[in-house]
């Protein structure tokens, strides 16, 4: 918002905004500190779109670079391409002076090891966990010994994410007083993914889409379902044809429901959210489910942050399906 207020570009503003999440070690779903793939490597996806010049850039499966959104912006600005992936994306970032660093924090390493140790076969064996001859066969005690600085809360969290791989991403859309729109989406993707798995976030039209004539949209949540409906593009097209941002997002969520023939048992296995900003300043967030439920706990529908110049606030997402407390 400071960048926007001082007359800066909308894309500079959104990238600076998400850089805060990318560098935050406490955020385990974006950038540095993100949960790794199944081999313990943090692989990041990001995309940007600049409305006024109608350009886009993205990186997929990039490792070792703390700010993938900045690299995506450089792909847009300094190449004749739109998307770079894996080693090529890393080499490109290094050419432009980005330091290569280990993005796996101790917290994320704790969770990764806990996840590897949780994968017992049906006889209880696991090559990454203490053997059957070990006097102490209990994962919590072993983790406590190996990570003496971890708090009980961190260990409980690590054990929880082994069973419930967390998702999380940040999408940020901005419009300035001239009506110029830009957007960014950045993530470490799905925890414990197969190396090389690419989510929706770096895919232009899925995790992000901006059309200066209409508006912008982005997504967080299960990327595979978003890719199948080209979510962000679908939402922008819905708005082009007259829907308001909320209707546009809910309609896209209906397509996801359709892909499962409305089978709530399967739909209940994931969450997905969309966010939309229309050229006239109208906006909305919408979630597939009214809330979440896990292990007896229940939480309300997701919220999204809005800042229209004064201060930021959280607003509730609309939702399509009601998830009752279990
Ligand atoms: N959309 C991200 C992905 O599928 C993850 C998430 O937002 O939870 O990679």
Short mmCIF file of C-alpha atoms and ligand atoms in Angstrom, two decimals:
data_model
loop_
_atom_site.label_atom_id
_atom_site.label_comp_id
_atom_site.label_asym_id
_atom_site.label_seq_id
_atom_site.Cartn_x
_atom_site.Cartn_y
_atom_site.Cartn_z
CA UNK A 1 0.00 0.00 0.00
CA UNK A 2 2.90 2.33 0.70
CA UNK A 3 4.21 1.67 -2.80
CA UNK A 4 0.78 2.30 -4.33
CA UNK A 5 0.30 5.49 -2.33
CA UNK A 6 3.64 6.85 -3.45
CA UNK A 7 2.63 6.32 -7.08
CA UNK A 8 4.55 3.08 -7.59
CA UNK A 9 3.62 0.36 -10.02
CA UNK A 10 0.94 -2.16 -9.04
CA UNK A 11 3.18 -5.13 -9.79
CA UNK A 12 6.03 -3.72 -7.66
CA UNK A 13 3.47 -3.31 -4.88
CA UNK A 14 2.09 -6.85 -4.91
CA UNK A 15 5.52 -8.44 -5.25
CA UNK A 16 6.83 -6.39 -2.31
CA UNK A 17 3.75 -7.49 -0.37
CA UNK A 18 4.25 -11.21 -0.89
CA UNK A 19 8.01 -10.93 -0.32
CA UNK A 20 7.07 -10.54 3.35
CA UNK A 21 5.57 -14.04 3.33
CA UNK A 22 8.35 -15.47 1.18
CA UNK A 23 11.03 -14.43 3.65
CA UNK A 24 9.04 -15.33 6.79
CA UNK A 25 10.37 -18.58 8.29
CA UNK A 26 7.14 -18.97 10.26
CA UNK A 27 5.09 -19.24 7.08
CA UNK A 28 5.49 -22.90 6.15
CA UNK A 29 3.64 -22.69 2.84
CA UNK A 30 5.48 -19.94 0.99
CA UNK A 31 9.17 -19.29 0.20
CA UNK A 32 11.84 -19.68 2.89
CA UNK A 33 10.57 -22.04 5.60
CA UNK A 34 8.10 -23.73 3.25
CA UNK A 35 7.55 -27.45 3.76
CA UNK A 36 9.65 -29.48 1.32
CA UNK A 37 8.98 -32.17 -1.25
CA UNK A 38 9.29 -35.84 -0.29
CA UNK A 39 13.09 -35.62 -0.52
CA UNK A 40 13.39 -32.65 1.79
CA UNK A 41 13.92 -30.06 -0.95
CA UNK A 42 11.85 -26.86 -0.87
CA UNK A 43 10.49 -26.35 -4.38
CA UNK A 44 8.73 -23.08 -5.11
CA UNK A 45 6.20 -21.93 -7.71
CA UNK A 46 5.29 -18.30 -8.50
CA UNK A 47 3.67 -16.19 -11.19
CA UNK A 48 3.07 -12.52 -11.88
CA UNK A 49 0.89 -10.58 -14.31
CA UNK A 50 1.11 -6.89 -15.11
CA UNK A 51 -2.20 -5.51 -16.34
CA UNK A 52 -1.10 -2.26 -18.00
CA UNK A 53 1.46 -3.94 -20.27
CA UNK A 54 -0.48 -7.22 -20.47
CA UNK A 55 2.55 -9.31 -19.66
CA UNK A 56 3.20 -12.36 -17.52
CA UNK A 57 6.11 -14.27 -16.01
CA UNK A 58 6.45 -17.39 -13.92
CA UNK A 59 8.81 -19.90 -12.36
CA UNK A 60 7.95 -23.47 -11.47
CA UNK A 61 9.74 -25.92 -9.22
CA UNK A 62 12.56 -23.48 -8.46
CA UNK A 63 14.83 -24.40 -5.54
CA UNK A 64 17.24 -22.40 -3.39
CA UNK A 65 15.82 -18.94 -4.11
CA UNK A 66 13.99 -17.13 -1.34
CA UNK A 67 11.96 -14.78 -3.57
CA UNK A 68 10.44 -16.75 -6.47
CA UNK A 69 7.97 -13.93 -7.17
CA UNK A 70 10.86 -11.60 -7.97
CA UNK A 71 12.33 -14.18 -10.32
CA UNK A 72 8.95 -14.56 -12.05
CA UNK A 73 8.88 -10.79 -12.52
CA UNK A 74 12.36 -10.88 -14.05
CA UNK A 75 11.30 -13.66 -16.43
CA UNK A 76 8.54 -11.28 -17.53
CA UNK A 77 10.79 -8.25 -17.79
CA UNK A 78 14.10 -9.63 -18.99
CA UNK A 79 13.31 -12.56 -21.27
CA UNK A 80 11.22 -13.32 -24.29
CA UNK A 81 9.64 -16.24 -22.39
CA UNK A 82 6.87 -16.55 -19.84
CA UNK A 83 7.76 -19.61 -17.80
CA UNK A 84 11.03 -21.12 -16.57
CA UNK A 85 11.19 -24.33 -14.55
CA UNK A 86 13.53 -26.26 -12.27
CA UNK A 87 17.28 -26.00 -12.86
CA UNK A 88 16.82 -23.49 -15.68
CA UNK A 89 14.86 -21.18 -13.39
CA UNK A 90 17.54 -21.46 -10.71
CA UNK A 91 20.36 -20.77 -13.20
CA UNK A 92 18.43 -17.77 -14.50
CA UNK A 93 17.96 -16.40 -10.98
CA UNK A 94 21.68 -16.77 -10.28
CA UNK A 95 22.54 -14.92 -13.49
CA UNK A 96 20.53 -12.02 -12.07
CA UNK A 97 22.37 -12.10 -8.78
CA UNK A 98 19.96 -13.98 -6.54
CA UNK A 99 21.90 -15.86 -3.85
CA UNK A 100 21.29 -19.61 -3.75
CA UNK A 101 20.54 -20.70 -0.19
CA UNK A 102 19.13 -23.58 1.77
CA UNK A 103 15.44 -22.82 2.24
CA UNK A 104 14.77 -25.74 4.58
CA UNK A 105 14.44 -24.31 8.08
CA UNK A 106 14.92 -26.47 11.18
CA UNK A 107 11.18 -26.36 11.73
CA UNK A 108 10.46 -27.63 8.22
CA UNK A 109 13.19 -30.28 8.56
CA UNK A 110 11.59 -31.48 11.78
CA UNK A 111 8.23 -31.83 10.01
CA UNK A 112 9.81 -33.58 7.03
CA UNK A 113 11.59 -36.14 9.21
CA UNK A 114 8.41 -36.67 11.23
CA UNK A 115 6.58 -37.30 7.96
CA UNK A 116 9.19 -39.81 6.76
CA UNK A 117 9.04 -41.59 10.09
CA UNK A 118 5.24 -41.72 9.99
CA UNK A 119 5.16 -43.83 6.85
CA UNK A 120 5.18 -47.29 8.38
CA UNK A 121 4.41 -50.34 6.32
CA UNK A 122 1.75 -52.78 7.42
CA UNK A 123 4.17 -54.65 9.64
CA UNK A 124 5.12 -51.42 11.35
CA UNK A 125 8.48 -51.18 9.59
CA UNK A 126 10.00 -47.99 8.27
CA UNK A 127 13.60 -47.59 7.21
CA UNK A 128 13.62 -43.97 8.41
CA UNK A 129 12.30 -44.76 11.88
CA UNK A 130 13.99 -46.57 14.77
CA UNK A 131 14.12 -50.33 14.15
CA UNK A 132 12.09 -52.91 16.00
CA UNK A 133 15.10 -53.56 18.23
CA UNK A 134 15.12 -49.95 19.43
CA UNK A 135 14.15 -49.56 23.07
CA UNK A 136 12.26 -46.40 22.28
CA UNK A 137 9.90 -46.83 19.36
CA UNK A 138 7.79 -43.77 19.89
CA UNK A 139 8.25 -40.99 17.28
CA UNK A 140 7.55 -38.09 19.63
CA UNK A 141 10.35 -39.06 22.02
CA UNK A 142 12.83 -39.56 19.18
CA UNK A 143 12.02 -36.19 17.66
CA UNK A 144 12.33 -34.54 21.04
CA UNK A 145 15.82 -35.99 21.40
CA UNK A 146 16.96 -35.03 17.91
CA UNK A 147 15.45 -31.54 18.03
CA UNK A 148 16.14 -30.43 21.59
CA UNK A 149 15.36 -26.80 20.73
CA UNK A 150 11.90 -27.58 19.34
CA UNK A 151 8.99 -26.72 21.61
CA UNK A 152 6.26 -29.25 22.43
CA UNK A 153 3.96 -27.22 20.24
CA UNK A 154 6.32 -27.47 17.27
CA UNK A 155 6.61 -31.23 17.73
CA UNK A 156 2.83 -31.59 17.94
CA UNK A 157 2.50 -29.48 14.80
CA UNK A 158 5.12 -31.59 12.99
CA UNK A 159 3.28 -34.79 13.88
CA UNK A 160 -0.01 -33.28 12.73
CA UNK A 161 1.29 -32.17 9.33
CA UNK A 162 2.53 -35.71 8.65
CA UNK A 163 -1.11 -36.81 8.52
CA UNK A 164 -2.63 -33.61 7.17
CA UNK A 165 -0.22 -32.11 4.65
CA UNK A 166 -0.95 -28.44 4.92
CA UNK A 167 -1.61 -26.35 1.89
CA UNK A 168 -1.18 -22.63 1.65
CA UNK A 169 -0.15 -20.01 -0.82
CA UNK A 170 -0.45 -16.28 -1.14
CA UNK A 171 -2.21 -14.55 -3.98
CA UNK A 172 -2.17 -10.76 -3.99
CA UNK A 173 -4.11 -8.55 -6.40
CA UNK A 174 -3.85 -4.77 -6.52
CA UNK A 175 -5.42 -1.84 -8.30
CA UNK A 176 -4.21 1.76 -8.12
CA UNK A 177 -6.16 5.00 -8.48
CA UNK A 178 -5.55 4.93 -12.24
CA UNK A 179 -7.33 1.60 -12.39
CA UNK A 180 -4.17 -0.33 -13.26
CA UNK A 181 -4.23 -3.92 -12.03
CA UNK A 182 -1.51 -6.49 -11.29
CA UNK A 183 -1.31 -9.77 -9.46
CA UNK A 184 1.07 -12.33 -8.02
CA UNK A 185 0.76 -15.84 -6.63
CA UNK A 186 3.58 -17.58 -4.77
CA UNK A 187 3.85 -20.85 -2.87
CA UNK A 188 5.97 -23.77 -1.75
CA UNK A 189 3.12 -25.93 -3.01
CA UNK A 190 1.92 -29.16 -1.55
CA UNK A 191 4.03 -30.55 1.30
CA UNK A 192 5.69 -33.93 0.63
CA UNK A 193 4.99 -33.70 -3.10
CA UNK A 194 6.77 -35.82 -5.67
CA UNK A 195 9.83 -33.83 -6.80
CA UNK A 196 8.87 -31.95 -9.92
CA UNK A 197 5.18 -31.65 -9.07
CA UNK A 198 3.97 -28.30 -10.27
CA UNK A 199 0.82 -26.79 -8.77
CA UNK A 200 -1.53 -24.17 -10.11
CA UNK A 201 0.31 -21.14 -8.74
CA UNK A 202 2.81 -20.67 -11.58
CA UNK A 203 0.28 -21.49 -14.29
CA UNK A 204 -1.05 -18.38 -15.95
CA UNK A 205 -4.81 -18.77 -16.07
CA UNK A 206 -4.97 -21.17 -13.12
CA UNK A 207 -3.26 -19.71 -10.02
CA UNK A 208 -3.39 -16.19 -11.45
CA UNK A 209 -4.95 -14.22 -14.26
CA UNK A 210 -5.14 -10.50 -14.94
CA UNK A 211 -6.90 -8.77 -17.80
CA UNK A 212 -6.61 -5.01 -17.57
CA UNK A 213 -9.99 -4.62 -19.34
CA UNK A 214 -11.87 -6.80 -16.85
CA UNK A 215 -10.09 -7.58 -13.58
CA UNK A 216 -7.98 -10.20 -11.89
CA UNK A 217 -8.31 -13.48 -10.04
CA UNK A 218 -6.14 -15.89 -8.09
CA UNK A 219 -6.35 -19.03 -6.03
CA UNK A 220 -5.08 -20.91 -3.01
CA UNK A 221 -5.78 -24.51 -2.09
CA UNK A 222 -5.59 -27.78 -3.99
CA UNK A 223 -3.84 -26.80 -7.20
CA UNK A 224 -4.73 -29.94 -9.12
CA UNK A 225 -8.43 -29.05 -8.99
CA UNK A 226 -7.77 -25.50 -10.01
CA UNK A 227 -5.69 -26.51 -13.03
CA UNK A 228 -8.56 -28.69 -14.24
CA UNK A 229 -10.91 -25.70 -14.40
CA UNK A 230 -8.32 -23.04 -15.36
CA UNK A 231 -9.76 -21.22 -12.37
CA UNK A 232 -8.37 -17.68 -12.50
CA UNK A 233 -9.02 -17.38 -16.23
CA UNK A 234 -12.52 -18.82 -15.84
CA UNK A 235 -13.30 -16.23 -13.16
CA UNK A 236 -12.03 -13.31 -15.21
CA UNK A 237 -14.07 -14.53 -18.18
CA UNK A 238 -17.13 -14.86 -15.92
CA UNK A 239 -16.66 -11.24 -14.88
CA UNK A 240 -16.19 -10.20 -18.51
CA UNK A 241 -19.60 -11.69 -19.22
CA UNK A 242 -21.31 -9.82 -16.43
CA UNK A 243 -20.93 -11.76 -13.19
CA UNK A 244 -19.86 -9.93 -10.09
CA UNK A 245 -16.66 -11.18 -8.39
CA UNK A 246 -18.51 -13.36 -5.89
CA UNK A 247 -20.74 -15.01 -8.51
CA UNK A 248 -17.72 -15.47 -10.77
CA UNK A 249 -15.78 -17.32 -8.05
CA UNK A 250 -18.77 -19.44 -6.95
CA UNK A 251 -19.47 -20.43 -10.55
CA UNK A 252 -15.88 -21.62 -10.91
CA UNK A 253 -16.20 -23.62 -7.68
CA UNK A 254 -19.31 -25.27 -9.18
CA UNK A 255 -17.18 -26.52 -12.04
CA UNK A 256 -14.91 -28.21 -9.52
CA UNK A 257 -17.94 -29.83 -7.90
CA UNK A 258 -19.06 -30.96 -11.36
CA UNK A 259 -15.67 -32.61 -11.96
CA UNK A 260 -16.50 -34.91 -9.05
CA UNK A 261 -20.14 -35.37 -10.07
CA UNK A 262 -21.03 -33.63 -6.82
CA UNK A 263 -19.54 -36.44 -4.71
CA UNK A 264 -19.22 -34.73 -1.32
CA UNK A 265 -17.19 -37.60 0.09
CA UNK A 266 -14.39 -36.82 -2.35
CA UNK A 267 -14.87 -33.06 -2.33
CA UNK A 268 -14.58 -33.14 1.44
CA UNK A 269 -10.96 -34.25 1.07
CA UNK A 270 -9.71 -30.85 -0.02
CA UNK A 271 -10.13 -27.10 0.19
CA UNK A 272 -9.80 -24.50 -2.51
CA UNK A 273 -10.36 -20.76 -2.51
CA UNK A 274 -10.62 -18.10 -5.19
CA UNK A 275 -10.17 -14.34 -5.00
CA UNK A 276 -11.34 -11.81 -7.58
CA UNK A 277 -10.97 -8.09 -8.16
CA UNK A 278 -13.01 -6.35 -10.83
CA UNK A 279 -11.92 -3.26 -12.71
CA UNK A 280 -14.52 -1.12 -10.91
CA UNK A 281 -13.00 -2.05 -7.53
CA UNK A 282 -15.56 -4.73 -6.57
CA UNK A 283 -13.91 -7.78 -5.05
CA UNK A 284 -14.65 -11.11 -3.36
CA UNK A 285 -13.12 -14.26 -1.96
CA UNK A 286 -14.93 -17.59 -2.16
CA UNK A 287 -14.16 -20.98 -0.71
CA UNK A 288 -15.41 -24.41 -1.70
CA UNK A 289 -16.33 -25.20 1.90
CA UNK A 290 -17.93 -23.12 4.64
CA UNK A 291 -15.20 -24.17 7.03
CA UNK A 292 -12.85 -26.96 7.92
CA UNK A 293 -13.15 -29.99 10.12
CA UNK A 294 -10.44 -32.32 11.28
CA UNK A 295 -9.89 -34.59 14.22
CA UNK A 296 -12.93 -33.25 16.03
CA UNK A 297 -11.90 -29.62 15.49
CA UNK A 298 -13.78 -27.15 13.34
CA UNK A 299 -12.86 -23.78 11.97
CA UNK A 300 -14.82 -21.11 10.15
CA UNK A 301 -14.69 -20.25 6.44
CA UNK A 302 -11.41 -18.78 5.29
CA UNK A 303 -10.91 -15.06 5.35
CA UNK A 304 -8.91 -12.82 3.08
CA UNK A 305 -7.13 -9.53 3.68
CA UNK A 306 -8.30 -6.30 2.08
CA UNK A 307 -6.63 -2.92 2.16
CA UNK A 308 -8.38 -0.07 0.41
CA UNK A 309 -5.97 2.60 1.49
CA UNK A 310 -6.73 3.22 5.13
CA UNK A 311 -5.93 0.03 6.93
CA UNK A 312 -6.07 -3.67 6.22
CA UNK A 313 -8.85 -5.87 7.49
CA UNK A 314 -9.94 -9.46 7.16
CA UNK A 315 -13.17 -10.32 5.37
CA UNK A 316 -15.03 -13.62 5.20
CA UNK A 317 -14.95 -15.63 2.03
CA UNK A 318 -18.28 -16.61 0.51
CA UNK A 319 -18.63 -20.38 0.28
CA UNK A 320 -20.35 -22.94 -1.88
CA UNK A 321 -20.81 -26.04 0.27
CA UNK A 322 -21.57 -26.28 3.96
CA UNK A 323 -19.18 -28.40 5.99
CA UNK A 324 -20.72 -29.31 9.30
CA UNK A 325 -18.62 -29.75 12.44
CA UNK A 326 -17.80 -33.47 12.81
N1 LIG B 1 -2.28 -24.03 -4.65
C1 LIG B 1 -1.06 -24.53 -4.12
C2 LIG B 1 -0.60 -25.70 -4.92
O1 LIG B 1 -1.41 -26.54 -5.29
C3 LIG B 1 -1.11 -24.96 -2.71
C4 LIG B 1 -2.05 -24.28 -1.80
O2 LIG B 1 -2.46 -23.16 -2.02
O3 LIG B 1 -2.43 -24.84 -0.80
O4 LIG B 1 0.59 -25.81 -5.14
#
